[in-house]
Structures are given as C-alpha cells and as structure tokens.
Coordinates of C-alpha atoms in Angstrom, one line a residue:
X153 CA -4.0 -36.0 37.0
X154 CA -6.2 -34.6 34.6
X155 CA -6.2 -35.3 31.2
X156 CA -4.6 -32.5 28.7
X157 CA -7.3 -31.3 26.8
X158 CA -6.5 -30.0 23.1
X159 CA -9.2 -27.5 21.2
X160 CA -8.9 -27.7 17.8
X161 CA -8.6 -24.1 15.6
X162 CA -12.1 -23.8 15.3
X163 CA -12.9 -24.1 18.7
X164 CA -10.4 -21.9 20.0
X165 CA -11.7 -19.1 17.5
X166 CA -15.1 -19.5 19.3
X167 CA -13.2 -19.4 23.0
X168 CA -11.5 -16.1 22.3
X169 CA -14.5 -14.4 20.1
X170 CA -16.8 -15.7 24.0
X171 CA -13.9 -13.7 25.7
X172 CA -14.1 -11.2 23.5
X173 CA -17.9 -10.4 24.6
X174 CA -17.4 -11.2 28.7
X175 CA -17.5 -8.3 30.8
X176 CA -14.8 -7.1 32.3
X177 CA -13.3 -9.2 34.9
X178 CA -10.0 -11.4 35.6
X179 CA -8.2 -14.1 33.5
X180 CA -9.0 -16.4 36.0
X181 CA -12.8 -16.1 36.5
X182 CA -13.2 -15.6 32.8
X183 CA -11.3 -19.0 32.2
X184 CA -14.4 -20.5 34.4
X185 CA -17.3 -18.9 32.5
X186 CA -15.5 -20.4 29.1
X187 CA -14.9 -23.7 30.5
X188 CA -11.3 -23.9 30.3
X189 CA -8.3 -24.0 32.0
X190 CA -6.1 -20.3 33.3
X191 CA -3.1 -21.8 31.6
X192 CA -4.9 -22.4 28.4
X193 CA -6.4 -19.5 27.9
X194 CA -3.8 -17.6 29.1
X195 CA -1.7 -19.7 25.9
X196 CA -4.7 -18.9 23.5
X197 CA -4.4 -15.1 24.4
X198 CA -0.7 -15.1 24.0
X199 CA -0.6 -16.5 20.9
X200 CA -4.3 -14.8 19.8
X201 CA -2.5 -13.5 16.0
X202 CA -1.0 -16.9 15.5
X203 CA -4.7 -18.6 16.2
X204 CA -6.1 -16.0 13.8
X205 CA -3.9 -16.3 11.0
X206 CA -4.2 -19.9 10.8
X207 CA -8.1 -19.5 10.4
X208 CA -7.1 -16.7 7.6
X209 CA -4.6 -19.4 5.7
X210 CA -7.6 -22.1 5.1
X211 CA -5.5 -24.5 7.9
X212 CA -7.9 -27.2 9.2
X213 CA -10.2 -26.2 11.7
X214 CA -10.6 -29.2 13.3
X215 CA -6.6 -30.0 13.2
X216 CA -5.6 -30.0 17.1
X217 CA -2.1 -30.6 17.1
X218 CA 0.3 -29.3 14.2
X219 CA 1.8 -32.1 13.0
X220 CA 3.6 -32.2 10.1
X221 CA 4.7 -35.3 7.5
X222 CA 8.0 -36.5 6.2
X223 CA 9.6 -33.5 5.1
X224 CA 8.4 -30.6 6.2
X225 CA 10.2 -27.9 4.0
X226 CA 8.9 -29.5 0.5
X227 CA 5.1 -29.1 2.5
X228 CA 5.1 -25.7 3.2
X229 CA 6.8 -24.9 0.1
X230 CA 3.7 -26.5 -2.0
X231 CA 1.5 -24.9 0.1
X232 CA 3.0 -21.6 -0.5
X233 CA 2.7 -22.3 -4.4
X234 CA -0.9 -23.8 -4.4
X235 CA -2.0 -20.2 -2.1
X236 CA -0.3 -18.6 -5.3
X237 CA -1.7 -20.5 -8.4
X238 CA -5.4 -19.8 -6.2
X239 CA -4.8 -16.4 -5.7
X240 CA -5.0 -16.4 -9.2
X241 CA -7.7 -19.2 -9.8
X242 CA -6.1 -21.2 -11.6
X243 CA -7.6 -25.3 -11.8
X244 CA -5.2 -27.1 -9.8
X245 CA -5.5 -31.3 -10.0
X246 CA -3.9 -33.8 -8.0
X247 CA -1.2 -35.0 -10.6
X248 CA -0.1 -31.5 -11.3
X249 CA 0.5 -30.9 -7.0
X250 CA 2.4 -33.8 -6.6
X251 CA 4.1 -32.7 -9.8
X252 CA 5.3 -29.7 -8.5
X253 CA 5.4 -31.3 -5.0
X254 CA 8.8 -33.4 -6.9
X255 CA 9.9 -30.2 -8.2
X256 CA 10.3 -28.1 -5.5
X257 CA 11.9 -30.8 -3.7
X258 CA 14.8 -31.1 -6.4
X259 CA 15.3 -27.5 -5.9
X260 CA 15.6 -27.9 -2.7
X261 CA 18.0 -31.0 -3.0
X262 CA 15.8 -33.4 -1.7
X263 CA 16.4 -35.6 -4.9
X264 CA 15.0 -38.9 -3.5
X265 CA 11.9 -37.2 -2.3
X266 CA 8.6 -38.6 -3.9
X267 CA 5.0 -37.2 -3.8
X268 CA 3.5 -40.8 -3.3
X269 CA -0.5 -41.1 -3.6
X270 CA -0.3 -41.5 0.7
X271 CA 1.7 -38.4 1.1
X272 CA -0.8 -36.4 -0.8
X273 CA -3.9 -37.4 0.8
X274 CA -2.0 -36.6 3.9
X275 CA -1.0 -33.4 3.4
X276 CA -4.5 -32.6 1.8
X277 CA -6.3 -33.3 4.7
X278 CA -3.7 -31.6 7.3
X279 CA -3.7 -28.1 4.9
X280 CA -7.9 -28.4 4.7
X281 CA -7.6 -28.6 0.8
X282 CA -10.5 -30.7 -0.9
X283 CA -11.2 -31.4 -4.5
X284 CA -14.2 -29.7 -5.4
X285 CA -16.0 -28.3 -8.7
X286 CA -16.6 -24.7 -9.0
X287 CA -20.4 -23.5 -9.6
X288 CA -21.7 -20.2 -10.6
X289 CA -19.9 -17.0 -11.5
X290 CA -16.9 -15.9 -9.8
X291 CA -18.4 -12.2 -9.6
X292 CA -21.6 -13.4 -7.4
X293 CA -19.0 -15.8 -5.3
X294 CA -16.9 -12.5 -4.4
X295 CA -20.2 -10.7 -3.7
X296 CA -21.5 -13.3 -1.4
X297 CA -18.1 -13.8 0.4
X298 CA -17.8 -10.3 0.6
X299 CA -21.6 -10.0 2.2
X300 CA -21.2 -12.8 4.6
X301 CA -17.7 -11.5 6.3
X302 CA -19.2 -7.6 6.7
X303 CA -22.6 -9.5 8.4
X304 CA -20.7 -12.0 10.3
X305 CA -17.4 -10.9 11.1
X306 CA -17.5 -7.1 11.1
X307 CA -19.9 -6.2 13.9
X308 CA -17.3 -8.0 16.5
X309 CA -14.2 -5.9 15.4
X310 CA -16.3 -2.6 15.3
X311 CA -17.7 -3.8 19.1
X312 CA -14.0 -2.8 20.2
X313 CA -13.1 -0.1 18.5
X314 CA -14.2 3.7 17.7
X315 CA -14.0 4.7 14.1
X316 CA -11.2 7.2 14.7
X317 CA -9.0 3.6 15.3
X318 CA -9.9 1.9 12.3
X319 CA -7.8 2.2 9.3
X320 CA -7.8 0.8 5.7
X321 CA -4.5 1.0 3.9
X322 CA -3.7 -0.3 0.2
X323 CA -1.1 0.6 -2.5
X324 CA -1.4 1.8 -6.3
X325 CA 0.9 2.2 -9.0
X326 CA 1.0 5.9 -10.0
X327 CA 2.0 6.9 -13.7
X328 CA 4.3 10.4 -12.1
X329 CA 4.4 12.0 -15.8
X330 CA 1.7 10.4 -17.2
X331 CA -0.9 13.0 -19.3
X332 CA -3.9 12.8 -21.6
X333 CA -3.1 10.8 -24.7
X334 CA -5.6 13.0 -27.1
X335 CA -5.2 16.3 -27.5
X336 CA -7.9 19.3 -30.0
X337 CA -6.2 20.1 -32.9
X338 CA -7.1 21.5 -36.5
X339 CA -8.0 19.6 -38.8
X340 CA -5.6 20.4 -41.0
X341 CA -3.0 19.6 -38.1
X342 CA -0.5 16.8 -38.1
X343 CA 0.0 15.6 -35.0
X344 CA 2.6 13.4 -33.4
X345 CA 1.9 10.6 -31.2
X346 CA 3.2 10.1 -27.9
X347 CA 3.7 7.3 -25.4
X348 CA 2.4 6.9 -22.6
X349 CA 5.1 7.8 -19.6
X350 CA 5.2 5.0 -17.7
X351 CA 7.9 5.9 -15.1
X352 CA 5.7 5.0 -11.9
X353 CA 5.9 5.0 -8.1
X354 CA 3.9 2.7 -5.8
X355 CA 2.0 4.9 -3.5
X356 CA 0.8 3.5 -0.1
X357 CA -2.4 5.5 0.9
X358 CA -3.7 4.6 4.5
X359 CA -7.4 6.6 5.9
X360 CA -9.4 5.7 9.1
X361 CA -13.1 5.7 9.2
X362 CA -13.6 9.3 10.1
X363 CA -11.3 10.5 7.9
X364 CA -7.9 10.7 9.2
X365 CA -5.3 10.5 6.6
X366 CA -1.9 8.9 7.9
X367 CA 1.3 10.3 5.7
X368 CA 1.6 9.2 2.3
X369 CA 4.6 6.3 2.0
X370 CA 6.0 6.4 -1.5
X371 CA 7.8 3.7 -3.0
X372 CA 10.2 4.4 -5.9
X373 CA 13.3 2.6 -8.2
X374 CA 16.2 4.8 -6.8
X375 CA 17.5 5.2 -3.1
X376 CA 18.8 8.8 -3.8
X377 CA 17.2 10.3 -7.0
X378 CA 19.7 12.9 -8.4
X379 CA 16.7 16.0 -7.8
X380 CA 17.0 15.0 -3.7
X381 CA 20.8 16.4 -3.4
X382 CA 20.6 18.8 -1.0
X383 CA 16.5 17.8 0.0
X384 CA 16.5 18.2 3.7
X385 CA 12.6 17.2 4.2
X386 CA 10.5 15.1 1.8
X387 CA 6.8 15.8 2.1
X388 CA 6.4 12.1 2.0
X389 CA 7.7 9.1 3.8
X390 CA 10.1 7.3 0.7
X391 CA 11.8 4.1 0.5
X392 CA 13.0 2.2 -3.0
X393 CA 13.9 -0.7 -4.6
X394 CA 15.0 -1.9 -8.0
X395 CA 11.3 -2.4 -9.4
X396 CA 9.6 -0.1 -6.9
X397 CA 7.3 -2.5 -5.3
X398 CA 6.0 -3.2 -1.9
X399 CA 7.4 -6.2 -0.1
X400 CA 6.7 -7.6 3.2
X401 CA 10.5 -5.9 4.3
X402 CA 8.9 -2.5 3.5
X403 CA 5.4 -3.2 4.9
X404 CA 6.4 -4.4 8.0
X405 CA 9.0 -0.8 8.5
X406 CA 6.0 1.4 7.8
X407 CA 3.6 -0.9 10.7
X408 CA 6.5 -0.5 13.5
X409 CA 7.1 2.8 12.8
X410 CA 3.3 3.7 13.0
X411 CA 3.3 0.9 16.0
X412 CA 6.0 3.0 17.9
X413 CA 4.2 6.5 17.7
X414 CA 0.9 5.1 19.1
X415 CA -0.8 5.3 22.3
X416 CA -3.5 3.5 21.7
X417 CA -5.1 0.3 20.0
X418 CA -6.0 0.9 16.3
X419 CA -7.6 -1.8 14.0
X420 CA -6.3 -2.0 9.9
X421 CA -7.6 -3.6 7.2
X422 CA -5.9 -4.4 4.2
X423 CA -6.0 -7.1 1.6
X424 CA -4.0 -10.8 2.0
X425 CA -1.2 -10.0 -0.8
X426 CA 1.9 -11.3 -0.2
X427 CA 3.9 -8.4 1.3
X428 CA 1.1 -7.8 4.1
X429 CA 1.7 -11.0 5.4
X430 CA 4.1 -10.2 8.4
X431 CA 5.0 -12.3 11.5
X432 CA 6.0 -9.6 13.9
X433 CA 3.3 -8.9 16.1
X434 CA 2.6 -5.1 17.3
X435 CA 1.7 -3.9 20.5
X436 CA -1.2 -1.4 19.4
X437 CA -2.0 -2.4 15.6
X438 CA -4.7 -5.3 14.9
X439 CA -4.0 -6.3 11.7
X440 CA -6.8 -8.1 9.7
X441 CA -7.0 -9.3 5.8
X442 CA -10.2 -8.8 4.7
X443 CA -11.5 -12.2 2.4
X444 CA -9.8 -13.3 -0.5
X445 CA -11.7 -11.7 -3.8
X446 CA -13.9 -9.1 -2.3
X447 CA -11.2 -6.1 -1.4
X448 CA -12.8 -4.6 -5.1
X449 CA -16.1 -5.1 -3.4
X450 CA -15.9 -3.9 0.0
X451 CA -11.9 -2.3 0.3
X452 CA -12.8 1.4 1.1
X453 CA -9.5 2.5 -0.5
X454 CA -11.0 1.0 -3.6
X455 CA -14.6 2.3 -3.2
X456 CA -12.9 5.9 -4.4
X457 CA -9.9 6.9 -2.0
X458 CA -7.5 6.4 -4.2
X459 CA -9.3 7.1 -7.8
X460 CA -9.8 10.9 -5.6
X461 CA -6.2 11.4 -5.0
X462 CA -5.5 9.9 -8.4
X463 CA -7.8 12.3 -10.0
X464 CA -6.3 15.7 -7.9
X465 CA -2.7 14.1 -8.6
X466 CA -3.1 14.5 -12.3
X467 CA -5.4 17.7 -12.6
X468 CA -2.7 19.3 -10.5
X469 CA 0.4 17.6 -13.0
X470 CA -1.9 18.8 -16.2
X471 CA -2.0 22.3 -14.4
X472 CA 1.5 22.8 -14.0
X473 CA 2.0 22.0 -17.8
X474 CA -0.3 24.3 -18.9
X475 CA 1.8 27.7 -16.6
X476 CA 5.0 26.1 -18.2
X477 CA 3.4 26.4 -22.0
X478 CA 1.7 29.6 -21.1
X479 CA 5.0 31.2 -19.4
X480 CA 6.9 30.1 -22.7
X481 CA 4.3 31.8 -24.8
X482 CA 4.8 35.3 -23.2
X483 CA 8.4 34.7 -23.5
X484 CA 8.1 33.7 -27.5
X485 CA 10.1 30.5 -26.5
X486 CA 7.5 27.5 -26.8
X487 CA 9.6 25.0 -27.9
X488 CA 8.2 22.0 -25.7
X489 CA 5.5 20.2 -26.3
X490 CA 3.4 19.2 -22.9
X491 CA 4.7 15.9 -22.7
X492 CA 8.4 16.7 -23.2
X493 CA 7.6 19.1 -20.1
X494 CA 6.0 15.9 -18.4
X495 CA 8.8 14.3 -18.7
X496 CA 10.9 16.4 -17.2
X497 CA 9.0 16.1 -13.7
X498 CA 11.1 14.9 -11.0
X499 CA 10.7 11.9 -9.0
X500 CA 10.6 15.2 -5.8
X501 CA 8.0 17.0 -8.0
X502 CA 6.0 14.2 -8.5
X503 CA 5.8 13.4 -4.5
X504 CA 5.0 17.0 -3.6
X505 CA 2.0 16.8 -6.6
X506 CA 1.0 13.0 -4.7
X507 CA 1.1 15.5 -1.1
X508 CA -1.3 18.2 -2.3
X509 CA -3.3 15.7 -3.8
X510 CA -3.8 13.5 -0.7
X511 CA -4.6 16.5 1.3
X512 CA -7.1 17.3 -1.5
X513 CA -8.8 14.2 -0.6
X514 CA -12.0 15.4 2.0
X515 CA -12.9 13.4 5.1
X516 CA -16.9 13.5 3.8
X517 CA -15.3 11.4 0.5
X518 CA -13.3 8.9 2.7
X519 CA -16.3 8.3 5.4
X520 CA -18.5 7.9 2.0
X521 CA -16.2 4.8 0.8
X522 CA -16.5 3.1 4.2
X523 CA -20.3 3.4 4.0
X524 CA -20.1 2.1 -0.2
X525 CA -18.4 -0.9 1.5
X526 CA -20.7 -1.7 3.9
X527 CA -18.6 -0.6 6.8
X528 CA -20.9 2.2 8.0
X529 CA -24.4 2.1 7.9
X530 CA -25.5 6.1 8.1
X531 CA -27.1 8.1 5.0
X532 CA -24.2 9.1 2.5
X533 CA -22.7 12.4 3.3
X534 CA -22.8 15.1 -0.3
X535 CA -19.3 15.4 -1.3
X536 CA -17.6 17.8 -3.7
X537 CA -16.8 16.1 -7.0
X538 CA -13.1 16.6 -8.5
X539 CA -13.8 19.2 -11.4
X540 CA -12.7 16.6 -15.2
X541 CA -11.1 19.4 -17.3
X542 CA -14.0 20.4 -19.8
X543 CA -11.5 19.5 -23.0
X544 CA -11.6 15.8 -22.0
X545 CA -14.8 13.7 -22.6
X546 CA -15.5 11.6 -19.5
X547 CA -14.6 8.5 -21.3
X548 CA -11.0 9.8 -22.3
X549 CA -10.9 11.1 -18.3
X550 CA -11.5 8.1 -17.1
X551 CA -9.5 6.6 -19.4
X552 CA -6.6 8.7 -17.7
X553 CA -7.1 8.4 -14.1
X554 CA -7.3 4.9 -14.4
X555 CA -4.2 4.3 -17.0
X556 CA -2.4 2.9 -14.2
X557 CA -4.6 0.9 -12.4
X558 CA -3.3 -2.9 -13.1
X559 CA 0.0 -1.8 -12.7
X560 CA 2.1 -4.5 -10.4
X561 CA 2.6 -3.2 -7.1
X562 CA 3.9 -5.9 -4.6
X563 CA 6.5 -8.3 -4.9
X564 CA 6.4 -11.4 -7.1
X565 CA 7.2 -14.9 -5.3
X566 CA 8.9 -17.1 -7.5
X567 CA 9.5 -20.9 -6.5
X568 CA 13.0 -19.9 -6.2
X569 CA 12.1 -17.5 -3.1
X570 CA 9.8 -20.0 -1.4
X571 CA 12.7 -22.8 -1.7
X572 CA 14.9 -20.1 -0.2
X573 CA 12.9 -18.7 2.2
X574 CA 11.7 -22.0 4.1
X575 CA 15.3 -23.7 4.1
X576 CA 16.3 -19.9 5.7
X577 CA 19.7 -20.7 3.2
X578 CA 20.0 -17.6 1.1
X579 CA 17.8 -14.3 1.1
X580 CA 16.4 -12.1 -1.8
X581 CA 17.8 -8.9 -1.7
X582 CA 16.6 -5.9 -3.8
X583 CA 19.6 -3.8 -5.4
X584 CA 18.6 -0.7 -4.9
X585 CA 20.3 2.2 -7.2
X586 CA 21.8 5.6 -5.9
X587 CA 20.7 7.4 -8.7
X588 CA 17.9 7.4 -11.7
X589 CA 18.8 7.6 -15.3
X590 CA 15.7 9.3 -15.8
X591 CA 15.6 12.0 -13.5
X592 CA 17.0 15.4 -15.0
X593 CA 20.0 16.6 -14.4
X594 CA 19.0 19.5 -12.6
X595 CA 21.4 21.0 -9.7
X596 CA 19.6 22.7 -6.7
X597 CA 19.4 26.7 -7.1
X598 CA 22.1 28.4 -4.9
X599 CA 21.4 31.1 -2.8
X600 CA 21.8 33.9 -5.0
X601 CA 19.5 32.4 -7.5
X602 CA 16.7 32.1 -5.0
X603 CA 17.0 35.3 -4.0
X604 CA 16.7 36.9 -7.5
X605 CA 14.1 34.8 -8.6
X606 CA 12.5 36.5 -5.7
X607 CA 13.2 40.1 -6.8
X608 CA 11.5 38.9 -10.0
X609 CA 8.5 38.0 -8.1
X610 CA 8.1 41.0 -6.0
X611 CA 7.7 43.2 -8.7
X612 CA 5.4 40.9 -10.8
X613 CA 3.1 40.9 -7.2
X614 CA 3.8 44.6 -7.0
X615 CA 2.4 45.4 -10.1
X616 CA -0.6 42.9 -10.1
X617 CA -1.2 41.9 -7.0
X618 CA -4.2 43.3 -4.4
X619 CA -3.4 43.8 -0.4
X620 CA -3.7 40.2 0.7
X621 CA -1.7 39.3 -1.8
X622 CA 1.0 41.6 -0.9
X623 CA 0.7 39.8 2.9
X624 CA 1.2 36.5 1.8
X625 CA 4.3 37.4 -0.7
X626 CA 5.6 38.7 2.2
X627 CA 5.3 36.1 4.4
X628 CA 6.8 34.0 1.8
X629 CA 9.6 36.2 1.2
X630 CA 10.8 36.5 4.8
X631 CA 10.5 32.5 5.0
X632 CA 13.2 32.5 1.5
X633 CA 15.1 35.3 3.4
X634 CA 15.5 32.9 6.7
X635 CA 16.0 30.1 4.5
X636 CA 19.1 32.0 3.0
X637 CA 20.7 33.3 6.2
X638 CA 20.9 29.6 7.7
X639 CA 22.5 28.6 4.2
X640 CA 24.7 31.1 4.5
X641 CA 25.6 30.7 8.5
X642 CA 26.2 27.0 8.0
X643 CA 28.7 27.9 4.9
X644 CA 31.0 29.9 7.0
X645 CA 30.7 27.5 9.8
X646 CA 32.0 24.7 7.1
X647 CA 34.9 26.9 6.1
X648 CA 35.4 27.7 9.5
X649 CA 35.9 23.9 10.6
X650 CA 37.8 23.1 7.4
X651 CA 40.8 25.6 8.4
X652 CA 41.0 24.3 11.9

C-alpha cells in the first residue's frame, strides 16, 4: 500500500497554479505531469476556494493537516479578534492575546479555560503568527505589497480571463442631501450656518475592465421608505437595515443573484472587509481579495470610479436646487433656503440622482482607473472631466465630493458576534424599519394631478419650445397618457372584484 502523501498549503497553491498553466488535457494525465495522485488532485480542485482562502487568511503554509488544540471555539474566536485589532494595526503582545484569549472564553462559558504559556505558542505556530518589529513607513509597506501582488499574482488571473469578465466592486457612504457648506453673499449679509446633512445611503458600485457598469445596489435605514408607496420599479437594486451597512448577509444576495444570471466565468475583485468574506461558493464568479492595505493604492473603484459618480451625484442634487429656487422666484414665493429644499429629497429621489449619475460615469474613465492601478498596461485614454461649478473654489469642491468619504460602510464585529457566531447559539439580526422618520410626507400624485401637471407643461413647451422639442414632449405625454389608462383599468378591475 502506498503511503498517503499530505501537501502542505503552500505546496498545493503551487500544484493548482502548475494546473492552471498545463494545456488542455484530462484530470488524469494532468495528475501525472504534476506528480500526484487523480484522487488528490481531483480533492485539491474540489475544494480550490477553500485552498485559496486559507493562503488569503495568513494560515500556515507549511501546516498539512488542520489540527486544532483544546478548545477549538475560544481559537477561532481569538483569531477572529487578532485579524480585527490588525486590520487596524494596532501593537498586539503576547500577554494582551492570551488576555483576551480568557475573555472570550468566559463569554463563551468556558470559565475554567486558561491561555497557559504552551497553549499560546501552539496556537501561534498553527495560525502562522510570529512576533516581529515593524520597520519603515506603513505608506511604502502598502506600496510595496501592493507592487509585488500586481507583478506576481496578477498576470495568472488575467491569463484566464478577458477584460469584459473582470469586475471590481466596492461600497461608499453617500451624503443623499448633502450641499456645499459656503455659500457668496454680501458683505453686509448675515448668514446662517447650516449642518451638514448627513442622512446617507451605502452605495455598492461594481465596473469590469472595459467598462461595463453592473446596476447600482443601494443600501438604506428603512425597508419601505414612506416616498416608495405605490413605487412599482426602483431604478436601483435596494435592500436596508437599521444602520444601512453592508454585511456579509447582503453581499452574498447581490453575488448569487449576479451568479444565477450568468453564462459564463467572471473574475471580481474587491477588498478583504468583513462582509466580503462569504463561504458559499459560485458556479461562475471567482472571487479574490486583493492584499490587505493597498485597495487605496491599486482598487480601481478608488483610483476615481466612485469620486466620478460622486461628483455627477451631487452636481445633479445642486442642479435640482437651483430650478426649485429659480421656479419659486418667478412665482414671488422663495421661502426656502437651498438646504431646507435638500432636505426635503427623498430617499427615491436620491436613488434616481445615484442612477443618472452612474450612467454619467464613461467607460474611457473606468478603463483609465484600471490602468492607474496597474491592472492595464496601455497609454491612458483622454477622458472628459466632470465640470466643478465655477462658484466653488477647487478646495471647497473637493472638500464636498469627498465629505463622505470615511463614512462607515460595513458591519462592525464585536466580540459578542464572534462568540455567537462560532458556538452557532444565537444570530445577529438587523431590525429593519417599515418607514423613515425623515422622509417627507409626501403622498404619490393621483391621476388627475399627473395629467394637469401635464396640461401645464404642454403649453409652457408650446410657447417655448422648437420642433424637436415638441417630438419629445410628445413622446413623453403619450407615455403619462398610457401610464393613466392602466391606473385607471386596474381601478375598475379592483372595484369590480370587491363587489363579487
């Protein structure tokens, strides 16, 4: 009998990246050119995401056999917090690990449990975690980490896919009301200050290299915001939860609905947060974390995606204040100021302002964020620059398109939810509101009031409008008109079934 052979995680990784270049030919003959058994590498194929992911989490490459030490739960559960505290490089020592290692077991209700000096230098050596004194600057660390994975790793995932299949997807927070804090004014003016308007969604915004935009998914606080009664279509995918956050719940809906539409293999790349972190495994989507540190570095969705939409999102807002103040002053009835009109934006308003500014967003601007991260190597392509409104200095616009940049999008981990999680005991769930307080209370027109405010159009287009204008109002018009006579066939249908 032959002897079982066990690779350990780094020699697996070289295995399958060896299979990954053979030519094309069976499972059985490739086995022979690698050296290694059918069964084995039919194992190591099977459970390929698995093999990856464990390379991804900093597990020992040399470990052959996952073995695990006295208690198991209080383990993971300090691994869990030490990928945490690092995430946020904090200086970890050995008293304060086995520390914490005590007080997660308590919450766990392993009360006699004890985090001797054995049991550390165990579990250190098992989880690859070493002791080490940091040199240099953290910036030139990123860079260099960032460098090595696009020179080392890259060229193999690009050998098997075309750009149109790979995708970057990441999430920001988006200020929906948010406007300029400065404003001209006479000298002689008094002013009043204003806060910033902080009621935010978290947008998920996902491109390929080419420049294929996939549909904007927005996350907000409210399951059914009061302005989406009678909403039939969103322009948007939208899900919610109390603090409007990404979680891994949400991340992993949006990958198997986008899993279950395709017909072919696509490769995305987003960052190792929390919430990306899923175990299901998908039949066409290859999902890789790019390196810890370096997403600000090489992330194409932070290279400029997302500061575009950001920029046409809120030079499309600031627009549609202005017509409000400059219909009120025709009318002699400007009594809102811009930011009291702001805040009267809907949570639907806002999502139809995030869709016009995602289409906004050009394919020659998302292929030139690829190339700034190093993921395309051509000349950079001249794009069209998003016009700053000329009353705004370019430190003030700045200063707005990025007042929401550091705002929290994912879901926070406390120790609590690690405890929970591992002993599978009790489950977070996010309560999850049928209504906003801040949304206006605003009922949907009814059909007579759509139709007049159509007469009122027609004969402001009639009087200043030129030919094609006229064509398009009509087009328009007969859409409202098609729009009405379903409304109005569904009523009587309702009435009809409520008197049988």
């Amino acid at each position: 009998m032959n002897k079982r052979r066990d690779l350990s995680v780094e020699e697996k990784l070289d295995v399958l990246k060896k299979y990954d270049e053979l030519p094309k030919m069976s499972q059985r003959q490739a086995a022979c050119k690698l050296n290694v058994s059918q069964s084995l590498l039919g194992r190591m194929l099977k459970s390929r995401q698995e093999i990856e992911g464990n390379a991804l989490e900093n597990v020992n490459s040399n470990r052959k056999r996952k073995r695990a030490g006295k208690e198991e739960e209080v383990e993971e559960a300090l691994k869990q917090w030490f990928t945490k505290v690092r995430e946020k490089d904090a200086r970890v020592t050995g008293p304060l690990l086995r520390q914490k290692a005590e007080d997660l077991a308590k919450k766990m209700g392993k009360d006699d449990f004890v985090a001797t000096e054995g049991w550390f230098h165990r579990w250190k050596k098992r989880e690859n975690i070493s002791f080490v004194k940091p040199h240099g600057e953290q910036g030139e660390a990123d860079q260099l980490a960032a460098r090595s994975w696009i020179n080392s790793e890259w060229p193999s995932l690009i050998a098997k896919y075309p750009p149109s299949c790979v995708f970057n997807a990441d999430e920001t927070g988006l200020y929906f009301r948010a406007l300029p804090e400065h404003t001209y004014a006479f000298k002689n003016e008094k002013t009043r200050g204003t806060k910033t308007n902080k009621e935010r969604l978290t947008i998920l915004c996902c491109a390929s290299m080419d420049g294929e935009k996939r549909k904007l998914l927005a996350i907000g606080k409210s399951k059914n915001p009061r302005c989406f009664k009678g909403v039939k279509n969103l322009p948007v995918d939208y899900t919610a939860n109390s603090n409007a956050w990404m979680t891994k719940e949400i991340f992993t809906e949006w990958l198997t609905k986008w899993d279950n539409e395709l017909r072919h293999d696509v490769l995305l790349l987003v960052d190792n947060c929390t919430a990306h972190v899923v175990t299901v495994k998908f039949k066409h989507i290859n999902l890789v974390f790019l390196p810890s540190n370096t997403t600000s570095i090489i992330q194409p969705c932070d290279q400029g995606i997302i500061r575009t939409f950001k920029a046409y999102y809120r030079t499309g807002m600031r627009k549609n204040v202005i017509s409000v103040i400059d219909a009120n002053l025709e009318q002699e009835l400007c009594t809102l100021r811009a930011h009291e009109i702001a805040k009267k934006i809907t949570v639907l308003e806002g999502l139809h302002l995030a869709y016009e500014a995602w289409n906004m967003v050009s394919k020659i601007t998302i292929r030139n964020c690829f190339r700034h991260g190093g993921f395309i190597l051509c000349p950079k392509e001249v794009e069209a620059a998003v016009e700053r409104p000329t009353d705004l200095s370019t430190e003030l616009y700045n200063e707005w398109i990025n007042i929401d940049e550091e705002v929290q999008t994912t879901e926070l981990v406390t120790e609590e939810d690690i405890c929970g999680e591992i002993q599978s005991k009790r489950f977070k769930e996010n309560m999850v509101g049928d209504s906003d307080e801040e949304e206006p209370d605003e009922k949907p027109p009814s059909t007579k009031e759509m139709l007049e405010a159509l007469q009122i159009l027609r004969r402001g287009i009639q009087q200043r409008g030129d030919f094609d204008v006229f064509e398009k109002h009509k087009f328009y018009e007969d859409m409202i008109m098609k729009l009405a006579e379903e409304a109005k066939i569904q009523s009587t249908l309702d009435v009809f079934l409520s008197k049988n």
